Tab-separated table of C-alpha atoms in Angstrom:
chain	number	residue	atom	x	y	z
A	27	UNK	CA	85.801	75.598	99.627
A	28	UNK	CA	88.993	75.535	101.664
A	29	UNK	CA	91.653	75.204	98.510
A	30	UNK	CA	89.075	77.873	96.395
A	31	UNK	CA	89.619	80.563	99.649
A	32	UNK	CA	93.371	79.750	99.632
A	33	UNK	CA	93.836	80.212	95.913
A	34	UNK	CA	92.090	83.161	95.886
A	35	UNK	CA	94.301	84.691	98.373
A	36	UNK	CA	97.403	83.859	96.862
A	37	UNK	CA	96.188	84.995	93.821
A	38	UNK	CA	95.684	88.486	95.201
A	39	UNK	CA	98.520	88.738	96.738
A	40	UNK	CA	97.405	87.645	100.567
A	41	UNK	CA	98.434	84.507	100.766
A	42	UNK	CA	100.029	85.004	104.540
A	43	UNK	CA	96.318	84.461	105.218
A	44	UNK	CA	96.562	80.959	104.037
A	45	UNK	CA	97.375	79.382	107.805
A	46	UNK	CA	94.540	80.436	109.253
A	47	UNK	CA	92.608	79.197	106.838
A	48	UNK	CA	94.151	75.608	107.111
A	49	UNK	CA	93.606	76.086	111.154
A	50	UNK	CA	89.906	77.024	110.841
A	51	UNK	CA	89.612	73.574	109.022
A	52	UNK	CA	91.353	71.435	111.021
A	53	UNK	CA	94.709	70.493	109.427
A	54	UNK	CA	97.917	70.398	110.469
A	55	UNK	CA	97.029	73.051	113.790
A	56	UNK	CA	100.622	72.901	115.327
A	57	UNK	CA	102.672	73.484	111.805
A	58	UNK	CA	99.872	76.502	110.680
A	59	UNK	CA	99.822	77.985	113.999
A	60	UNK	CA	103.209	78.524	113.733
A	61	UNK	CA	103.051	79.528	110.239
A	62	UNK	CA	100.402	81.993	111.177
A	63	UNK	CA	102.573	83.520	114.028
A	64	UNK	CA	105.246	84.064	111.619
A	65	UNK	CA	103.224	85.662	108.618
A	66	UNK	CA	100.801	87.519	110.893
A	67	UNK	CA	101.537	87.845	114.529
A	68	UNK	CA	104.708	88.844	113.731
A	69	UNK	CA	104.314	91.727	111.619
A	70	UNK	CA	101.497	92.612	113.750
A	71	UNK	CA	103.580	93.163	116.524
A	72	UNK	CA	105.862	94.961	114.411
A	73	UNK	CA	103.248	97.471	113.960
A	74	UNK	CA	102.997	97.514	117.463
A	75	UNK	CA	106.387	98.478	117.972
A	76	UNK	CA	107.126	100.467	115.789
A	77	UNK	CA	103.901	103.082	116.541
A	78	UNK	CA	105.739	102.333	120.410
A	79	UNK	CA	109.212	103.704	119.359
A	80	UNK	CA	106.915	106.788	117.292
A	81	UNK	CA	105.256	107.727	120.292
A	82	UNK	CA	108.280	107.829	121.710
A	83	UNK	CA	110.576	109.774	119.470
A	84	UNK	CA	107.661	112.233	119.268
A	85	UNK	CA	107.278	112.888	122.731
A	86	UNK	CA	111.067	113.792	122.961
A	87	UNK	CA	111.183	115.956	120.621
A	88	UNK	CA	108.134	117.729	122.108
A	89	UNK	CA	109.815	117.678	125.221
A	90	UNK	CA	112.757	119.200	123.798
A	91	UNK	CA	110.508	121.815	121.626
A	92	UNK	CA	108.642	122.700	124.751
A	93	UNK	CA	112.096	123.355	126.939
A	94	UNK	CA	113.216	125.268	124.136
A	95	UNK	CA	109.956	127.157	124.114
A	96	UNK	CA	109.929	127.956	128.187
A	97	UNK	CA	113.935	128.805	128.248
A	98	UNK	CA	113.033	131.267	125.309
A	99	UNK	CA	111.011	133.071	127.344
A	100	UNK	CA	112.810	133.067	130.378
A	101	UNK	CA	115.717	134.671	128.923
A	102	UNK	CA	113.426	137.119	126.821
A	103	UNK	CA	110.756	138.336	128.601
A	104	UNK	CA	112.296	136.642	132.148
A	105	UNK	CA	110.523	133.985	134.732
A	106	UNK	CA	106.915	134.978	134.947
A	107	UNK	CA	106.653	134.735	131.019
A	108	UNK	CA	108.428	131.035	131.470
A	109	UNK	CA	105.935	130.169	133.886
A	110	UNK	CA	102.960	131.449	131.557
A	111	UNK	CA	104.260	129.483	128.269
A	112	UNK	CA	104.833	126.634	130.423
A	113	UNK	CA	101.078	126.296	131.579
A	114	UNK	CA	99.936	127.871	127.768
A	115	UNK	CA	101.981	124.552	126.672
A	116	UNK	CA	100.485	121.846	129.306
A	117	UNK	CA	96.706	123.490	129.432
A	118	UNK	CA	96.985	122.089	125.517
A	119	UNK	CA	96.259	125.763	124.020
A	120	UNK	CA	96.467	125.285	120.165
A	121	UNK	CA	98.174	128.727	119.700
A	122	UNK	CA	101.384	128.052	121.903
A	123	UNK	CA	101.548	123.971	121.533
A	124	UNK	CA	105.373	122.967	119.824
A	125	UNK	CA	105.163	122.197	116.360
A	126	UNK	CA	107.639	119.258	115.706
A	127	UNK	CA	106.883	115.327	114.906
A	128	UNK	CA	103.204	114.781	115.659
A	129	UNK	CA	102.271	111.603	118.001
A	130	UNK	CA	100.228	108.708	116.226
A	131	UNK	CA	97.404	110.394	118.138
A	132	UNK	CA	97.832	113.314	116.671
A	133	UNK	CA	97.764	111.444	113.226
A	134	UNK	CA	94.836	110.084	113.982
A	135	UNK	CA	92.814	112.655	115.011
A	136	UNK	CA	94.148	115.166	111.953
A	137	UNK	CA	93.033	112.414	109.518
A	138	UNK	CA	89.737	112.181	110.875
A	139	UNK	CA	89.684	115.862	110.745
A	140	UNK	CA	90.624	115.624	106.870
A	141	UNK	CA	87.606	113.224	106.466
A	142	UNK	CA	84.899	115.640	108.423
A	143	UNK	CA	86.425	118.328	106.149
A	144	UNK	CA	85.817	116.175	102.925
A	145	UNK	CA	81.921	115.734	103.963
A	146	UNK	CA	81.472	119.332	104.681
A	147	UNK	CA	82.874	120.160	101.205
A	148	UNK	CA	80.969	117.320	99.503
A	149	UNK	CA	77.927	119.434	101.171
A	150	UNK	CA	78.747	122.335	99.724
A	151	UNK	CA	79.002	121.299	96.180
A	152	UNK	CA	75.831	119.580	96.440
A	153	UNK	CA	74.331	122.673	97.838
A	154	UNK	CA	76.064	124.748	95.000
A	155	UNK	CA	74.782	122.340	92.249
A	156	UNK	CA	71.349	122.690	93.271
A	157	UNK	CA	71.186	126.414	93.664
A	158	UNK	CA	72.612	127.025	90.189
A	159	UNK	CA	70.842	123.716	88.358
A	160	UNK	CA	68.203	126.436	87.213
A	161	UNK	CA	70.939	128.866	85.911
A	162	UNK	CA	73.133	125.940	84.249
A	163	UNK	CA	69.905	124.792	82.124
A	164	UNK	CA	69.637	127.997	80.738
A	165	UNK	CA	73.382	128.434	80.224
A	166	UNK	CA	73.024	124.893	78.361
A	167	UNK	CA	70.287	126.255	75.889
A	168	UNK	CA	72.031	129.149	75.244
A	169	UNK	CA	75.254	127.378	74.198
A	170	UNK	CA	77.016	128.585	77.448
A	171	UNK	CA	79.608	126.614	79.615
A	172	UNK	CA	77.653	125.638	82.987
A	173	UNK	CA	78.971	127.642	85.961
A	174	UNK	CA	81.274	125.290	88.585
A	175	UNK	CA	82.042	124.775	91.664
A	176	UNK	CA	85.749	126.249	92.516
A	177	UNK	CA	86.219	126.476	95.878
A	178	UNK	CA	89.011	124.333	97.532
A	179	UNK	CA	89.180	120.889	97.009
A	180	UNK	CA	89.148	118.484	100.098
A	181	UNK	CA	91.837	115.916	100.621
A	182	UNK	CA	89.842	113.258	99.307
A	183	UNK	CA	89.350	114.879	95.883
A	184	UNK	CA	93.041	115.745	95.903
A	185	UNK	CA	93.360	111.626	96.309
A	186	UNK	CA	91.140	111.244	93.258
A	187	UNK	CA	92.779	113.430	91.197
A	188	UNK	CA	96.048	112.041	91.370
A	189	UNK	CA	94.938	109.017	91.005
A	190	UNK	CA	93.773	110.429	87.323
A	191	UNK	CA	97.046	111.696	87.019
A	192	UNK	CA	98.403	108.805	87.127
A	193	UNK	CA	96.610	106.370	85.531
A	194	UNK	CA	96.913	108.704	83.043
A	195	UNK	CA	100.586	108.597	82.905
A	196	UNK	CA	100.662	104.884	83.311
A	197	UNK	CA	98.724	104.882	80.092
A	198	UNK	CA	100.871	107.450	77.891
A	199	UNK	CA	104.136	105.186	79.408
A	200	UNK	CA	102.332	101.519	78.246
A	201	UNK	CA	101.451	103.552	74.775
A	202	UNK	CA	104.813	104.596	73.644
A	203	UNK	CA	106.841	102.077	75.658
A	204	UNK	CA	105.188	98.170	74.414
A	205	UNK	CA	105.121	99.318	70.689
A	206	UNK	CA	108.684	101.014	70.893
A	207	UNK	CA	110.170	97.820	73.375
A	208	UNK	CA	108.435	95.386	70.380
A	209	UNK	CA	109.782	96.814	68.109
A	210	UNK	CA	113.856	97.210	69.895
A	211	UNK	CA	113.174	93.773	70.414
A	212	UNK	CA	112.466	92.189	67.043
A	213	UNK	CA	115.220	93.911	65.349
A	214	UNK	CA	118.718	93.745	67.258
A	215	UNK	CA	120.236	96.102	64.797
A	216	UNK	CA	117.670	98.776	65.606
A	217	UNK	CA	117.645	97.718	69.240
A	218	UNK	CA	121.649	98.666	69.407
A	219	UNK	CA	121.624	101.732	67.488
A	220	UNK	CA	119.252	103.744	69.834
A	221	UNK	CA	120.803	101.698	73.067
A	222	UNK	CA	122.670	105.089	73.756
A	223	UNK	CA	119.594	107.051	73.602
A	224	UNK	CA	117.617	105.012	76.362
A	225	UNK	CA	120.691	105.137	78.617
A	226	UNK	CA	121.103	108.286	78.856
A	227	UNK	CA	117.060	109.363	79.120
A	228	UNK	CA	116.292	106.857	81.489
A	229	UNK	CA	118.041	108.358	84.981
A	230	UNK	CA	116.928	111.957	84.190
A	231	UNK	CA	115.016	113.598	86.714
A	232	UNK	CA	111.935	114.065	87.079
A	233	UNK	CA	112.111	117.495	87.694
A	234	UNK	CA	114.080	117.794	83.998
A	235	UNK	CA	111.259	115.795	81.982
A	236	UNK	CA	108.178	118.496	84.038
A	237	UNK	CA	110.173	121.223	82.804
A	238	UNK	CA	110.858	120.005	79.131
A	239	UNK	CA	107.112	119.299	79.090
A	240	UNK	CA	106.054	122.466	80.023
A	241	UNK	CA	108.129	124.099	77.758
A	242	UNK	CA	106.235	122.040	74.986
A	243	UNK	CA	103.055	122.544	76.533
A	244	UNK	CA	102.981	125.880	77.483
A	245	UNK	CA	103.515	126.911	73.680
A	246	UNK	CA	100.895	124.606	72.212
A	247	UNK	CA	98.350	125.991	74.685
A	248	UNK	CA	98.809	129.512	75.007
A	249	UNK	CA	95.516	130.585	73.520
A	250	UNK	CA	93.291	127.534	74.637
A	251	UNK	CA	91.332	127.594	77.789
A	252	UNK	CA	92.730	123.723	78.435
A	253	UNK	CA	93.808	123.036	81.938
A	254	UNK	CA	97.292	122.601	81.218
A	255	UNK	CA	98.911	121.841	84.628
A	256	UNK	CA	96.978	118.651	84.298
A	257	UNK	CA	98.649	118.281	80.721
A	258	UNK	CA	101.845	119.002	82.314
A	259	UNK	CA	102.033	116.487	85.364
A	260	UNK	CA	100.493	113.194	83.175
A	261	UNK	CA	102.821	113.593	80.443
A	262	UNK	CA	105.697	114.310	82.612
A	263	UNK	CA	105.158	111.202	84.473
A	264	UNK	CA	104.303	108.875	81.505
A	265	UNK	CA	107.877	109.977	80.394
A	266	UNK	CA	109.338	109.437	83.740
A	267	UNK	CA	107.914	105.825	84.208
A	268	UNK	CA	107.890	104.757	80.853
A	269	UNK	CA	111.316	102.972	80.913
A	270	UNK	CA	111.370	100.105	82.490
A	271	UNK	CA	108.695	98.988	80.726
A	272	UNK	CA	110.049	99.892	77.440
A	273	UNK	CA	113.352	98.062	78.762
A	274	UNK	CA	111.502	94.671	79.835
A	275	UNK	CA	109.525	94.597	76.724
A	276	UNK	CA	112.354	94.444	74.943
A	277	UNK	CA	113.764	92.127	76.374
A	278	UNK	CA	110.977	89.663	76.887
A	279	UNK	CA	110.502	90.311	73.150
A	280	UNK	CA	114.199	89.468	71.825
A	281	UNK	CA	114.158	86.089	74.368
A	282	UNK	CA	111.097	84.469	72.950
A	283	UNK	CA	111.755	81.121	72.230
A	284	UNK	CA	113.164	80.334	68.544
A	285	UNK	CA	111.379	77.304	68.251
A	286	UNK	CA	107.939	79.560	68.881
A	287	UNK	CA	109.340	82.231	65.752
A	288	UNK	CA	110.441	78.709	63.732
A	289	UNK	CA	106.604	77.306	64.063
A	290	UNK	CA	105.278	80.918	62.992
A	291	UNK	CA	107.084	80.954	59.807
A	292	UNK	CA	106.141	77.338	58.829
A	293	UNK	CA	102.727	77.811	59.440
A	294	UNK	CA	103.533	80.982	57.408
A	295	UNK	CA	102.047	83.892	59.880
A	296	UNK	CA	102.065	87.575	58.990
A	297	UNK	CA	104.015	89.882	60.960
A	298	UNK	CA	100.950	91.035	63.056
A	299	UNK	CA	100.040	87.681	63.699
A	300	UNK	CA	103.312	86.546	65.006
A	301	UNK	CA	103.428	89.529	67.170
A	302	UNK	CA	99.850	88.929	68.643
A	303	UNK	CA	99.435	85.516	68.825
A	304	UNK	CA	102.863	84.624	69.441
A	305	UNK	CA	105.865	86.980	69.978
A	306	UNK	CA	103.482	89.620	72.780
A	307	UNK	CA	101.724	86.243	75.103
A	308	UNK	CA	105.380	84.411	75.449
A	309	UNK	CA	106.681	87.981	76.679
A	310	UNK	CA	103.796	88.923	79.300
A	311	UNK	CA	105.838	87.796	82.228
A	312	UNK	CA	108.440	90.362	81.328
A	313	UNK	CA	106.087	92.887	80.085
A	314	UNK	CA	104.097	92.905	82.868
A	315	UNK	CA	107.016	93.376	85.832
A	316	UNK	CA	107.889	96.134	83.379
A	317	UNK	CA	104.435	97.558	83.940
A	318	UNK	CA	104.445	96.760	87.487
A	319	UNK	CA	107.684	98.813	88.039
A	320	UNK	CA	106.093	101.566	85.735
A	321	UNK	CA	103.611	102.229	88.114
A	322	UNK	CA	105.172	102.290	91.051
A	323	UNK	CA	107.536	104.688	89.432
A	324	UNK	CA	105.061	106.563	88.349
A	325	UNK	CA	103.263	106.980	91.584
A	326	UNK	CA	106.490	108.268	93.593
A	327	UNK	CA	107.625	110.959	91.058
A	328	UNK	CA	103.751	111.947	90.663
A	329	UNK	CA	103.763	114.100	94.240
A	330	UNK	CA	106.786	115.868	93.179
A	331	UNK	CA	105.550	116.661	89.677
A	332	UNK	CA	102.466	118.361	91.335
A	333	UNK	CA	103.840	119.729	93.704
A	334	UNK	CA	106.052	121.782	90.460
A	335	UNK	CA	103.180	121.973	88.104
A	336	UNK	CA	100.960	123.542	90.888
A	337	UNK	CA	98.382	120.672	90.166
A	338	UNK	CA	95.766	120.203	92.387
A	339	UNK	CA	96.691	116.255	93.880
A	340	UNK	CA	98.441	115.118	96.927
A	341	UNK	CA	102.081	116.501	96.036
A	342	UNK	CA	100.093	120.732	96.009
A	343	UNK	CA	98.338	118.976	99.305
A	344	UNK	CA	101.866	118.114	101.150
A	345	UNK	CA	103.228	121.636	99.962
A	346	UNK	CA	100.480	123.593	101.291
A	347	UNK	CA	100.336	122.064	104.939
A	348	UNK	CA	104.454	122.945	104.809
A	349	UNK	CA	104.101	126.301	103.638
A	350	UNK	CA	101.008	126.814	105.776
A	351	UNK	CA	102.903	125.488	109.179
A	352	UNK	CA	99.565	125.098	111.336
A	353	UNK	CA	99.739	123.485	114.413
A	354	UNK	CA	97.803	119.986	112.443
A	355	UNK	CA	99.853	120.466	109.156
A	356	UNK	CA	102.766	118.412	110.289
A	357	UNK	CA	100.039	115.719	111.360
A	358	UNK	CA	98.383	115.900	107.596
A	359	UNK	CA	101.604	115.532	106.090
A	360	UNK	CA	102.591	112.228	107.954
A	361	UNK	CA	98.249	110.794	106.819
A	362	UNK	CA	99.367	111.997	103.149
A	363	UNK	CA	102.815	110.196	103.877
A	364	UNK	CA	100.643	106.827	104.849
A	365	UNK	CA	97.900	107.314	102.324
A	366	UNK	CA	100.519	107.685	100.084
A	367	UNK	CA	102.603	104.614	101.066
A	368	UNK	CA	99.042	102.280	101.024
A	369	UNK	CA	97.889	103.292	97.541
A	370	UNK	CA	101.001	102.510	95.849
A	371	UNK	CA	100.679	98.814	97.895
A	372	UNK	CA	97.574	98.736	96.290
A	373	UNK	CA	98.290	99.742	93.007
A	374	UNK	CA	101.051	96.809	92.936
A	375	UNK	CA	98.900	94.285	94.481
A	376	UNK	CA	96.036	95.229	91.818
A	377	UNK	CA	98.684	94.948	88.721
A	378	UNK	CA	100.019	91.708	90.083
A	379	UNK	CA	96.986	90.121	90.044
A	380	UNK	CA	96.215	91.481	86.483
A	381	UNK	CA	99.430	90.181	85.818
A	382	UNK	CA	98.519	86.682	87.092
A	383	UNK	CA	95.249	86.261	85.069
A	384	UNK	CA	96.806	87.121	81.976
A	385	UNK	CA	100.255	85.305	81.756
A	386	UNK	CA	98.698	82.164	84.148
A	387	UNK	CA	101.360	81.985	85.696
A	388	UNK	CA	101.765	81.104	89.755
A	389	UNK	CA	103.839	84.415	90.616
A	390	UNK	CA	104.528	84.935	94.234
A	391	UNK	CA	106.299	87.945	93.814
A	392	UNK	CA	106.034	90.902	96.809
C-alpha cells in the first residue's frame, strides 16, 4: 500500500508528499522528517512570508494613497475637508477608500464575492431556462433557433470558456505541428529548406498572428452568423503555441535510433507502419515536452488574445475590472492573476502525467 501511494504521487507530479508517507509508516523518521521539512515546511513557510511582505507592501502604499488623499484636500478645499476625508478613509466608506495594491484580505474577500456572484447568475439562467422552456419547444417545432440567455457572464463561466479556448488551440497547434515536425524530421533535405521559415515565424507576437487571423477570418465570415471572436482567439493561439512542438517533433523524429529504421526495413514495413509503430513511440519523450511547452504557451498568450479579440474569457475579465476602476477591481485582477497562475500548474501537471503513461518513462521533470 505504502510503495502503490508513493508511486502514485510521483507519478502525478506530488512526489514532495512522499516523506510523509514513509513517516506515517514507520521508516527512516529522522532522514523523512527532514526530508519533509525541506519539501513541505519549507515552502509552506514561504507562503507565509511572502503573503507577510504583501500585507506589508500593501499597507504602505495605502498609507501613502491615503496621505496623498488627506493633503489633497487640505490644500484644495483647506483643513476641515482634510479632517472629513481622513475619517471618510478610516470609517472604511467604499466611496472615498484609496484604490492602490489590495491586501490578501482584500483578495480574499473579492474572490468570494466573484463566487456569490457566479451562484446568483447560475440562478438566473436557470430561472430564464424555465420561463422560456415553453416558448423554445415551440421555436423548435417551428424550425426556429431557441431564445438564450445573454446577460453577463460570471467569472466562473469566463474560466470555462477559456479553458475552451484553449484546448482548442492546443488542438489546432498538435494538428498542424506532429504531422508537419514528422514529416521535417524524416526528410533532412525538406527539414533545411523551410528552416528559415520556422525561424523567423516562431518569435512573432502574439498580437501579429490575432491580427493576421482576423484579417482571414473576418472575410470568410462576413455574412455568417458564426461567433467569430471565438474563431479568432483559438486559431490565433494554436498558431502562437504551435512551435515548439513542431520543433521537438522534429527533432525527436530525425534522432530515432538507426538501428530501430534498419529493423523496419528488414522486416520490410510500409511507410505508415514505420511511422506508427516505430518512428512516432521512440519520439514521445520529445514530442510530448513539445506539447507540454505548447500549452503552457498557449495558456499565457490566451489572456492577451482575448483581451484583443473582445472574447468573452479571463483576458475581457482582467480588462474590464481595469477599465472599470471600482474600488474591488484591483482585488479581482490579483484572484484572476492567481487563478490564472494555478490553472496553468495544473494544466502542466495533467500533461506530464499523460506524458508519463504513454512514453513509460520515470520523468521527474517540474
Amino acid at each position: 500500500m505504502k510503495d502503490r501511494s508513493i508511486h502514485i504521487l510521483n507519478f502525478v507530479g506530488l512526489g514532495f508528499f512522499e516523506p510523509a508517507i514513509r513517516i506515517a509508516t514507520g521508516e527512516e523518521v529522522k532522514k523523512n522528517l527532514a526530508a519533509l521539512f525541506k519539501k513541505v515546511i519549507l515552502p509552506i513557510l514561504s507562503i507565509v512570508l511572502f503573503l507577510i511582505v504583501w500585507h506589508s507592501g500593501a499597507k504602505y502604499l495605502y498609507d501613502i494613497e491615503k496621505n496623498a488623499r488627506i493633503e489633497k484636500a487640505l490644500v484644495d478645499r483647506g483643513e476641515i475637508a482634510a479632517n472629513e476625508m481622513r475619517v471618510c478613509i478610516e470609517s472604511g466608506d467604499i466611496s472615498c477608500q484609496p484604490n492602490t495594491l489590495p491586501s490578501p484580505t482584500q483578495v480574499w474577500i473579492a474572490y468570494r464575492s466573484l463566487l456569490s456572484d457566479h451562484r446568483i447568475i447560475s440562478e438566473k439562467k436557470v430561472a430564464f431556462a424555465e420561463k422560456v422552456a415553453a416558448t423554445n419547444a415551440k421555436r423548435e417545432e417551428q424550425g426556429l433557433a431557441a431564445i438564450r440567455y445573454t446577460g453577463r457572464p460570471s467569472f466562473v463561466d469566463q474560466i470555462f470558456t477559456s479553458l475552451k479556448t484553449v484546448f482548442a488551440g492546443f488542438l489546432l497547434a498538435l494538428f498542424i505541428a506532429v504531422p508537419i515536425g514528422v514529416m521535417l524530421g524524416l526528410s533532412e533535405t525538406l527539414r533545411s529548406s523551410v528552416n528559415w521559415l520556422i525561424q523567423i515565424f516562431k518569435p512573432v507576437s502574439p498580437v501579429v498572428w490575432l491580427l493576421l487571423v482576423f484579417m482571414i477570418v473576418k472575410t470568410l465570415t462576413r455574412n455568417s452568423d458564426t461567433d467569430s471572436s471565438f474563431i479568432i482567439s483559438f486559431i490565433s493561439v494554436g498558431l502562437c503555441s504551435m512551435w515548439a512542438t513542431l520543433v521537438n517533433t522534429s527533432m525527436g523524429v530525425s534522432s530515432v535510433d538507426k538501428d530501430y529504421i534498419n529493423v523496419a526495413k528488414v522486416l520490410q514495413l510500409s511507410v505508415g507502419q514505420k511511422i506508427f509503430k516505430i518512428i512516432l513511440p521512440s519520439s514521445f519523450p520529445l514530442i510530448f515536452t513539445g506539447l507540454r511547452i505548447t500549452l503552457s504557451v498557449a495558456w499565457m498568450v490566451l489572456i492577451a488574445i482575448e483581451l484583443l479579440a473582445q472574447s468573452p474569457g479571463l483576458g475581457s475579465f482582467v480588462w474590464e475590472e481595469f477599465q472599470n476602476g471600482a474600488n474591488d477591481s484591483n482585488s479581482k485582477i490579483i484572484v484572476a492573476m492567481f487563478i490564472i497562475g494555478i490553472i496553468g500548474f495544473l494544466l502542466d501537471r495533467i500533461m506530464l502525467t499523460i506524458q508519463k503513461f504513454v512514453t513509460f518513462t520515470e520523468e521527474t521533470t517540474t
